[in-house]
mmCIF file of C-alpha atoms in Angstrom:
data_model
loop_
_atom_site.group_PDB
_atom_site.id
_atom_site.type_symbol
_atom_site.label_atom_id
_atom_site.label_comp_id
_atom_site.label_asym_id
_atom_site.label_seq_id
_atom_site.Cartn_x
_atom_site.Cartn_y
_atom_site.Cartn_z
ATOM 1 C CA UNK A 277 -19.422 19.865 -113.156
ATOM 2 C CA UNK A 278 -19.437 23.695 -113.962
ATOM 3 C CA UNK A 279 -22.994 23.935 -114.058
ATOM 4 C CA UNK A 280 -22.863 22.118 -110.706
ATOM 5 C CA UNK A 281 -20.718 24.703 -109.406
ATOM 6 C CA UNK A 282 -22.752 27.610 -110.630
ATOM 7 C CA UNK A 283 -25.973 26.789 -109.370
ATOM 8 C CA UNK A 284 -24.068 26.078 -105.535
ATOM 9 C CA UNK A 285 -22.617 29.651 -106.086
ATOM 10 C CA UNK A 286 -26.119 30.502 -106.631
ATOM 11 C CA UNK A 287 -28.224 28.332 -104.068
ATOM 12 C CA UNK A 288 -25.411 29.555 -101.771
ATOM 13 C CA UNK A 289 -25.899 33.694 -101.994
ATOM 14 C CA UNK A 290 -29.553 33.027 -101.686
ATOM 15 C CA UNK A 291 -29.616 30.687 -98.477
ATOM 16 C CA UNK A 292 -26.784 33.104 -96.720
ATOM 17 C CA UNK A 293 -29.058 36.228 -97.724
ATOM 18 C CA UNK A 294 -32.315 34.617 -96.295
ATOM 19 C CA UNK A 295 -30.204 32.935 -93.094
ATOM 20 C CA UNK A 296 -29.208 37.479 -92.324
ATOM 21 C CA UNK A 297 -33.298 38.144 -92.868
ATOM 22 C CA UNK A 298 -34.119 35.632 -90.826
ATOM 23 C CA UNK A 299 -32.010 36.080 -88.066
ATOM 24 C CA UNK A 300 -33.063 39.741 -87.893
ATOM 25 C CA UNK A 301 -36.062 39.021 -87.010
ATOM 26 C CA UNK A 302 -38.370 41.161 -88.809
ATOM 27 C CA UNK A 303 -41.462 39.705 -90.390
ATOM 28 C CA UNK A 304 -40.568 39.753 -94.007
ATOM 29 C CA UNK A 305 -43.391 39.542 -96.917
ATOM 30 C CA UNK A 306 -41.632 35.805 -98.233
ATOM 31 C CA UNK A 307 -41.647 34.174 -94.478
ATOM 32 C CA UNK A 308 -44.909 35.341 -93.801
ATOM 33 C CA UNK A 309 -46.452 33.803 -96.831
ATOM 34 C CA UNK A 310 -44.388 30.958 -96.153
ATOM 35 C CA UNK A 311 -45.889 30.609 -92.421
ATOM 36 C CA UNK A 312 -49.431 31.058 -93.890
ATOM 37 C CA UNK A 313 -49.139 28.849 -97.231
ATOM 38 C CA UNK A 314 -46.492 25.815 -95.847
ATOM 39 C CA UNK A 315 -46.170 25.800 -92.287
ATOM 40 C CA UNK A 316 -44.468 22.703 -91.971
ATOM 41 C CA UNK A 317 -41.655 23.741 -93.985
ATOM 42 C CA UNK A 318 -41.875 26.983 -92.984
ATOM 43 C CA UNK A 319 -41.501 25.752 -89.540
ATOM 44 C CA UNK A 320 -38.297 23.584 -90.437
ATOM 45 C CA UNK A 321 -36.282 26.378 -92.040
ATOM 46 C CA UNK A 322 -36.994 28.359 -88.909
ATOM 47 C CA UNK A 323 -35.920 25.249 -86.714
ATOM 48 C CA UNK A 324 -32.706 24.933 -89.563
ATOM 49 C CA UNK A 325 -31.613 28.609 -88.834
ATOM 50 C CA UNK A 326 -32.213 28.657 -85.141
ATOM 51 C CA UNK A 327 -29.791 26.415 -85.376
ATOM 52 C CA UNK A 328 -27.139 27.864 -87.491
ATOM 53 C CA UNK A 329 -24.212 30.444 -85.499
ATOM 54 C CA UNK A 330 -24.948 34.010 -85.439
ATOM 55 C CA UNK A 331 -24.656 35.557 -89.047
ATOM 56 C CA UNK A 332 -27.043 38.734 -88.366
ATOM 57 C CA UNK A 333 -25.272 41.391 -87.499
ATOM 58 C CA UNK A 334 -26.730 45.602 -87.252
ATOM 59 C CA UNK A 335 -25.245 47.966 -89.465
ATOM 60 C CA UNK A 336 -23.361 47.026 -92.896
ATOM 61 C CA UNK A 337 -24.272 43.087 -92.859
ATOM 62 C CA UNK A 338 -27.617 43.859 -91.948
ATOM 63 C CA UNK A 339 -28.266 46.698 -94.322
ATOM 64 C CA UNK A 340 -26.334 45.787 -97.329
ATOM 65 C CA UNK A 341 -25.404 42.209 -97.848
ATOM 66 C CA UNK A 342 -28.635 40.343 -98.251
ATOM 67 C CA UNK A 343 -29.487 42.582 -101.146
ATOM 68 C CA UNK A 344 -26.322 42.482 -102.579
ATOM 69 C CA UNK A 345 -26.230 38.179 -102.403
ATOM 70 C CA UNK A 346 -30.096 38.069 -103.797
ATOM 71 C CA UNK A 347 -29.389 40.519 -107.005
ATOM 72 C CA UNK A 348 -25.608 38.781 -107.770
ATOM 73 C CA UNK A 349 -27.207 35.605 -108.171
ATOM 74 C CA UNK A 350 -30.218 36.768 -109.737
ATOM 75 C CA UNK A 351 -27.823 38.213 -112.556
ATOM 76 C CA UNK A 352 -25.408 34.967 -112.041
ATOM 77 C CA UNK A 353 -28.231 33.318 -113.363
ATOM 78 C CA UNK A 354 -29.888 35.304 -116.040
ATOM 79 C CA UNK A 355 -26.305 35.542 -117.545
ATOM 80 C CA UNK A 356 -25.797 31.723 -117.052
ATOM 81 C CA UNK A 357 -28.560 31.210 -119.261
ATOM 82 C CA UNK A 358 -27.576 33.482 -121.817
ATOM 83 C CA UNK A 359 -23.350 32.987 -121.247
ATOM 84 C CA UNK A 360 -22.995 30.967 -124.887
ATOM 85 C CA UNK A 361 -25.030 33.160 -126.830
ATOM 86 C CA UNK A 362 -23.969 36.711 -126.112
ATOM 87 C CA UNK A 363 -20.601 38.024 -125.827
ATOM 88 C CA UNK A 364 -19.511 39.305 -122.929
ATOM 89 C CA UNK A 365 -19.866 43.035 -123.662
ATOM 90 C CA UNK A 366 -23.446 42.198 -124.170
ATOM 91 C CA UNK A 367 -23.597 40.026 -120.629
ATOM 92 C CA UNK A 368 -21.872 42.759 -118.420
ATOM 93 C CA UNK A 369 -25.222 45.138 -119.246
ATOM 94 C CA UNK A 370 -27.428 42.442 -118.483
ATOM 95 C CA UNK A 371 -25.978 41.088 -115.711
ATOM 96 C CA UNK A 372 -25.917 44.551 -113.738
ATOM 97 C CA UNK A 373 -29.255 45.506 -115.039
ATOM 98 C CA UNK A 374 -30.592 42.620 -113.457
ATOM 99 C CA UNK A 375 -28.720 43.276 -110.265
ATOM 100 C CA UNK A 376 -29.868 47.081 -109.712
ATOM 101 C CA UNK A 377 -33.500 46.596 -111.043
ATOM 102 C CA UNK A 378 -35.529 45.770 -108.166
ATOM 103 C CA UNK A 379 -33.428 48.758 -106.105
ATOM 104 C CA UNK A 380 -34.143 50.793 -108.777
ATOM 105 C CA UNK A 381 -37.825 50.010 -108.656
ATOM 106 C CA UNK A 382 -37.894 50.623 -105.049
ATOM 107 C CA UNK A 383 -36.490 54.094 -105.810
ATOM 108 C CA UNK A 384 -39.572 54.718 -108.302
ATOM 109 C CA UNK A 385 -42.204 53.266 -105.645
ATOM 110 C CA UNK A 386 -42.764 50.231 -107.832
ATOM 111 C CA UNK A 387 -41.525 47.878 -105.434
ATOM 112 C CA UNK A 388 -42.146 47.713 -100.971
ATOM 113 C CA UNK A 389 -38.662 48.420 -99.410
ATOM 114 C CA UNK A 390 -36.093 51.420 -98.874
ATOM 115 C CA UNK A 391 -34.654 52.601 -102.080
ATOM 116 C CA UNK A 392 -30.930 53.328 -101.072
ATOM 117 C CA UNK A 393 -27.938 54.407 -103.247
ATOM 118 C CA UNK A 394 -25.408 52.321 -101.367
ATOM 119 C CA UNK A 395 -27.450 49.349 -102.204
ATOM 120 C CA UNK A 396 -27.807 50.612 -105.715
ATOM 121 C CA UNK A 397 -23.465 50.524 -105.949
ATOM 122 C CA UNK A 398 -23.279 47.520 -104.195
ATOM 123 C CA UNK A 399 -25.410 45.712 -105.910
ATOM 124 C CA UNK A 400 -24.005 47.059 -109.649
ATOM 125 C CA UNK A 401 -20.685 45.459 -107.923
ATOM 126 C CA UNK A 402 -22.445 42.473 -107.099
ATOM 127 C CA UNK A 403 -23.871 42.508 -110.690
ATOM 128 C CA UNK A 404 -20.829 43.058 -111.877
ATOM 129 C CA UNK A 405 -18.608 40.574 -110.109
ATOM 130 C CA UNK A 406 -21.544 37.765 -110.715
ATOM 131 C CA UNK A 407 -21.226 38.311 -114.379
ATOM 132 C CA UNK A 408 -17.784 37.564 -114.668
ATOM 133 C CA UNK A 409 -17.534 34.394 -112.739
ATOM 134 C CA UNK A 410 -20.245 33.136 -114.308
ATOM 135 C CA UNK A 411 -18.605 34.189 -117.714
ATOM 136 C CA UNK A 412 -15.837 32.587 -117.188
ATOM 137 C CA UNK A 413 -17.091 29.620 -115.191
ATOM 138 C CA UNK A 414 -19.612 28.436 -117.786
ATOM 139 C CA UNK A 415 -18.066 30.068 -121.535
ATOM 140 C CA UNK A 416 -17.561 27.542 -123.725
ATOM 141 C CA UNK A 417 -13.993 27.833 -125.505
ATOM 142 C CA UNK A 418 -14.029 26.423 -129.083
ATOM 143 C CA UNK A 419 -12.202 23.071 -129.627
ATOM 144 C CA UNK A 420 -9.308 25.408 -131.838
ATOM 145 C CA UNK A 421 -9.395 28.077 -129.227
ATOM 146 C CA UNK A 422 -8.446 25.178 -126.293
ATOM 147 C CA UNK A 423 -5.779 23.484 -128.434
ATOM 148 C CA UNK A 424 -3.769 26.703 -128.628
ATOM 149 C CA UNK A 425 -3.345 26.861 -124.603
#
């Protein structure tokens, strides 16, 4: 049922994030290859969000969120599959190293987008925040360790 959970958490930052993109608008590099490679789907989802209340909104939501949504559950799941095997202090690097990395290659021209240092802090929050619920959602506690509570 945990697992369950985590992967909604997950499913969940990524639909919100693509339901702001979407609603702004602009032709993004994923919905245009979407449109050209599966247009019946791609088609649907627009028909699925047209339908949806206003989420866009200029300024903060607009700017931030999406990013900070995509890179939490992009380290909410690296660390997910990694939670029983590392210890936490090893998790917390990972899990904000995979938040900030495509912001940080959009700050060395690696990646298309607008490198942007509020994005960058967000995001290691995101990262950060991500890691510990999935940490303590998924860690499995030793039989011994479970008695004792």
């Amino acid at each position: 049922m945990r697992y369950l959970i985590w992967l909604l958490l997950i499913v969940l930052q990524i639909g919100f994030g693509i339901i702001i993109y979407h609603q702004s608008g602009k032709p993004l590099l994923g919905f245009v290859w979407l449109e050209q490679q599966l247009p019946a789907l791609s088609s649907w989802l627009s028909s699925l969000v047209g339908h949806l209340p206003k989420v866009y909104q200029d300024g903060w939501l607009a700017n931030h969120l999406p990013d900070i949504l995509w890179s939490s559950a992009c380290a909410s799941l690296l660390v997910g599959i990694w939670v029983n095997q590392l210890t936490l202090s090893k998790l917390l690097p990972l899990g904000m190293g995979c938040a900030i990395f495509y912001e940080t290659l959009q700050g060395l021209g690696f990646a298309g987008g607008t490198f942007d240092w509020m994005d960058m802090v967000y995001s290691l929050f995101g990262g950060v925040l991500s890691t510990l619920v999935t940490y303590l959602l998924l860690k499995k506690v030793p039989n011994n360790e479970a008695e004792q509570i």
